[in-house]
mmCIF file of C-alpha atoms in Angstrom:
data_model
loop_
_atom_site.group_PDB
_atom_site.id
_atom_site.type_symbol
_atom_site.label_atom_id
_atom_site.label_comp_id
_atom_site.label_asym_id
_atom_site.label_seq_id
_atom_site.Cartn_x
_atom_site.Cartn_y
_atom_site.Cartn_z
ATOM 1 C CA PRO A 829 39.432 45.164 -20.685
ATOM 2 C CA PRO A 830 37.881 48.225 -22.289
ATOM 3 C CA ARG A 831 35.356 50.275 -20.394
ATOM 4 C CA SER A 832 31.945 50.798 -21.866
ATOM 5 C CA THR A 833 31.088 54.480 -22.100
ATOM 6 C CA LEU A 834 27.449 53.610 -21.499
ATOM 7 C CA PHE A 835 28.025 51.363 -18.515
ATOM 8 C CA PRO A 836 31.362 51.572 -16.662
ATOM 9 C CA TYR A 837 30.704 48.506 -14.452
ATOM 10 C CA THR A 838 30.851 46.273 -17.509
ATOM 11 C CA THR A 839 34.557 45.703 -16.885
ATOM 12 C CA LEU A 840 33.519 43.392 -14.063
ATOM 13 C CA PHE A 841 32.404 40.685 -16.452
ATOM 14 C CA ARG A 842 33.711 41.501 -19.918
ATOM 15 C CA SER A 843 36.971 40.481 -21.502
ATOM 16 C CA GLN A 844 38.733 41.369 -24.725
ATOM 17 C CA THR A 845 39.785 38.887 -27.405
ATOM 18 C CA ALA A 846 43.065 39.036 -29.314
ATOM 19 C CA LYS A 847 41.269 40.813 -32.184
ATOM 20 C CA GLY A 848 39.969 43.464 -29.815
ATOM 21 C CA ASP A 849 36.392 42.201 -29.823
ATOM 22 C CA VAL A 850 34.580 42.330 -26.521
ATOM 23 C CA MET A 851 32.963 39.127 -25.316
ATOM 24 C CA PHE A 852 31.277 38.004 -22.148
ATOM 25 C CA ARG A 853 32.978 35.417 -19.996
ATOM 26 C CA PRO A 854 31.288 32.021 -19.763
ATOM 27 C CA GLY A 855 28.817 31.329 -16.996
ATOM 28 C CA ARG A 856 25.269 32.343 -16.357
ATOM 29 C CA MET A 857 24.624 35.844 -15.135
ATOM 30 C CA ILE A 858 21.991 36.603 -12.517
ATOM 31 C CA LEU A 859 20.802 40.175 -11.966
ATOM 32 C CA ALA A 860 19.192 41.205 -8.662
ATOM 33 C CA VAL A 861 17.268 44.503 -8.862
ATOM 34 C CA GLY A 862 16.441 46.294 -5.628
ATOM 35 C CA PRO A 863 16.670 45.019 -2.040
ATOM 36 C CA CYS A 864 16.350 41.316 -2.927
ATOM 37 C CA PHE A 865 18.407 40.133 0.034
ATOM 38 C CA ARG A 866 17.977 41.074 3.692
ATOM 39 C CA SER A 867 21.544 42.341 4.020
ATOM 40 C CA HIS A 868 24.755 42.789 2.094
ATOM 41 C CA ARG A 869 26.111 39.747 3.912
ATOM 42 C CA ALA A 870 23.175 37.624 2.661
ATOM 43 C CA PHE A 871 23.851 38.926 -0.866
ATOM 44 C CA LEU A 872 27.505 37.888 -0.593
ATOM 45 C CA ARG A 873 26.552 34.408 0.671
ATOM 46 C CA ALA A 874 24.104 34.005 -2.220
ATOM 47 C CA ARG A 875 26.772 35.226 -4.654
ATOM 48 C CA GLN A 876 29.198 32.608 -3.331
ATOM 49 C CA ALA A 877 26.613 29.815 -3.473
ATOM 50 C CA LEU A 878 25.712 30.707 -7.064
ATOM 51 C CA ARG A 879 29.387 30.996 -8.015
ATOM 52 C CA GLU A 880 29.817 27.382 -6.897
ATOM 53 C CA GLU A 881 27.028 26.497 -9.361
ATOM 54 C CA GLY A 882 28.850 28.333 -12.172
ATOM 55 C CA MET A 883 26.761 31.513 -12.027
ATOM 56 C CA ARG A 884 27.569 35.150 -11.316
ATOM 57 C CA LEU A 885 25.262 37.358 -9.243
ATOM 58 C CA PHE A 886 25.223 41.129 -9.806
ATOM 59 C CA ALA A 887 23.117 43.861 -8.234
ATOM 60 C CA ALA A 888 21.317 46.887 -9.639
ATOM 61 C CA HIS A 889 19.905 49.404 -7.188
ATOM 62 C CA SER A 890 17.666 51.441 -9.487
ATOM 63 C CA GLN A 891 15.515 51.202 -12.600
ATOM 64 C CA ASP A 892 18.143 53.033 -14.653
ATOM 65 C CA GLU A 893 20.979 50.800 -13.480
ATOM 66 C CA ALA A 894 18.916 47.687 -14.235
ATOM 67 C CA ALA A 895 18.145 48.972 -17.743
ATOM 68 C CA LEU A 896 21.855 49.524 -18.368
ATOM 69 C CA TRP A 897 22.642 45.982 -17.223
ATOM 70 C CA LEU A 898 19.938 44.594 -19.514
ATOM 71 C CA CYS A 899 21.340 46.539 -22.467
ATOM 72 C CA GLU A 900 24.891 45.314 -21.844
ATOM 73 C CA ALA A 901 24.363 41.704 -20.799
ATOM 74 C CA ALA A 902 21.969 38.796 -21.186
ATOM 75 C CA PRO A 903 21.133 37.478 -17.722
ATOM 76 C CA ALA A 904 19.633 34.021 -17.343
ATOM 77 C CA VAL A 905 17.528 35.192 -14.387
ATOM 78 C CA VAL A 906 16.454 38.665 -13.303
ATOM 79 C CA LEU A 907 15.354 38.920 -9.689
ATOM 80 C CA ILE A 908 13.222 42.041 -9.108
ATOM 81 C CA HIS A 909 12.042 43.270 -5.721
ATOM 82 C CA LEU A 910 8.624 44.926 -6.045
ATOM 83 C CA GLY A 911 9.652 47.370 -3.320
ATOM 84 C CA LEU A 912 12.262 48.990 -5.569
ATOM 85 C CA ALA A 913 12.612 52.535 -4.251
ATOM 86 C CA ASP A 914 14.393 54.185 -7.181
ATOM 87 C CA GLY A 915 12.168 53.571 -10.184
ATOM 88 C CA SER A 916 9.411 51.174 -11.095
ATOM 89 C CA PRO A 917 9.911 47.433 -10.674
ATOM 90 C CA LEU A 918 7.226 46.721 -13.268
ATOM 91 C CA ALA A 919 9.002 48.989 -15.751
ATOM 92 C CA VAL A 920 12.171 46.930 -15.192
ATOM 93 C CA ALA A 921 10.193 43.727 -15.741
ATOM 94 C CA ASP A 922 8.606 45.142 -18.896
ATOM 95 C CA PHE A 923 11.985 46.276 -20.257
ATOM 96 C CA CYS A 924 13.405 42.838 -19.468
ATOM 97 C CA ASP A 925 10.545 41.201 -21.368
ATOM 98 C CA TYR A 926 11.246 43.475 -24.352
ATOM 99 C CA ARG A 927 15.057 43.448 -24.309
ATOM 100 C CA ARG A 928 15.784 39.954 -22.903
ATOM 101 C CA PRO A 929 12.701 37.771 -23.547
ATOM 102 C CA ASP A 930 14.611 34.553 -22.742
ATOM 103 C CA ALA A 931 15.517 35.747 -19.246
ATOM 104 C CA ARG A 932 13.390 34.331 -16.450
ATOM 105 C CA VAL A 933 12.006 36.962 -14.092
ATOM 106 C CA ILE A 934 11.477 36.229 -10.412
ATOM 107 C CA LEU A 935 9.447 38.860 -8.569
ATOM 108 C CA LEU A 936 9.927 39.311 -4.819
ATOM 109 C CA GLY A 937 7.572 40.984 -2.401
ATOM 110 C CA GLY A 938 4.377 40.078 -4.253
ATOM 111 C CA GLY A 939 2.403 39.308 -1.117
ATOM 112 C CA GLY A 940 -1.251 40.303 -1.497
ATOM 113 C CA LEU A 941 -0.539 42.087 -4.777
ATOM 114 C CA ALA A 942 -0.009 38.775 -6.546
ATOM 115 C CA ALA A 943 -2.482 36.639 -4.640
ATOM 116 C CA ASP A 944 -4.633 36.154 -7.737
ATOM 117 C CA GLY A 945 -1.666 35.636 -10.083
ATOM 118 C CA SER A 946 -2.475 38.730 -12.143
ATOM 119 C CA LEU A 947 1.186 39.764 -12.269
ATOM 120 C CA PHE A 948 1.796 36.823 -14.598
ATOM 121 C CA CYS A 949 -0.466 38.614 -17.112
ATOM 122 C CA HIS A 950 1.545 41.839 -16.840
ATOM 123 C CA VAL A 951 5.054 40.373 -16.783
ATOM 124 C CA GLY A 952 5.493 38.210 -19.864
ATOM 125 C CA ASN A 953 8.544 36.266 -18.760
ATOM 126 C CA ALA A 954 7.683 35.958 -15.055
ATOM 127 C CA ALA A 955 8.718 32.574 -13.726
ATOM 128 C CA ALA A 956 7.814 33.035 -10.047
ATOM 129 C CA ILE A 957 6.278 35.518 -7.633
ATOM 130 C CA LEU A 958 7.538 35.103 -4.085
ATOM 131 C CA PRO A 959 7.054 36.778 -0.713
ATOM 132 C CA ALA A 960 9.903 39.066 0.353
ATOM 133 C CA GLN A 961 10.450 36.979 3.505
ATOM 134 C CA ILE A 962 11.779 33.939 1.612
ATOM 135 C CA GLU A 963 14.931 32.392 3.036
ATOM 136 C CA ALA A 964 18.080 33.268 1.088
ATOM 137 C CA SER A 965 18.977 29.582 0.656
ATOM 138 C CA ASP A 966 15.547 28.839 -0.854
ATOM 139 C CA LEU A 967 15.819 31.863 -3.126
ATOM 140 C CA THR A 968 19.299 30.804 -4.251
ATOM 141 C CA ALA A 969 18.043 27.294 -5.043
ATOM 142 C CA LEU A 970 15.149 28.729 -7.069
ATOM 143 C CA ILE A 971 17.500 31.036 -8.975
ATOM 144 C CA ALA A 972 19.803 28.113 -9.781
ATOM 145 C CA PHE A 973 16.837 26.047 -10.954
ATOM 146 C CA HIS A 974 15.536 28.742 -13.297
ATOM 147 C CA ALA A 975 19.005 29.550 -14.626
ATOM 148 C CA GLY A 976 19.484 25.868 -15.476
ATOM 149 C CA ALA A 977 16.054 25.642 -17.092
ATOM 150 C CA ARG A 978 16.799 28.464 -19.519
ATOM 151 C CA ARG A 979 16.786 27.535 -23.177
ATOM 152 C CA GLU A 980 20.094 27.997 -24.938
ATOM 153 C CA VAL A 981 19.901 30.389 -27.853
ATOM 154 C CA ALA A 982 22.342 29.821 -30.695
#
């Protein structure tokens, strides 16, 4: 498959047709931005569980990397940790709302910040705000639910 000059990791989930057109492989894409899982091992277990549901889980570790993913692909769910160290998690959520308005956004690490639900006013496509201590299995089930609830766009 061809490499994107803008985003070299695109070869992980793109394929080329006989005519040379680039198309995304079937299946729902899930993007995790920041430290959404307690460890790399937990990320790999969640990736495997979602793969069994027909979904693919990818990770972005910074605001810039997340923006590149959102420009190149249309994730069903974007999981954003509010403790993102490299960039602003709310900027990622805002860019997601602008670039991919059909994507459901799940915010992690809301804690006291979201106690009054005000983040729902600032993040247009927020579907859930969860504490960072959520069990990986519960988070995976919630991701699968929101990915399945996404409207199909023709």
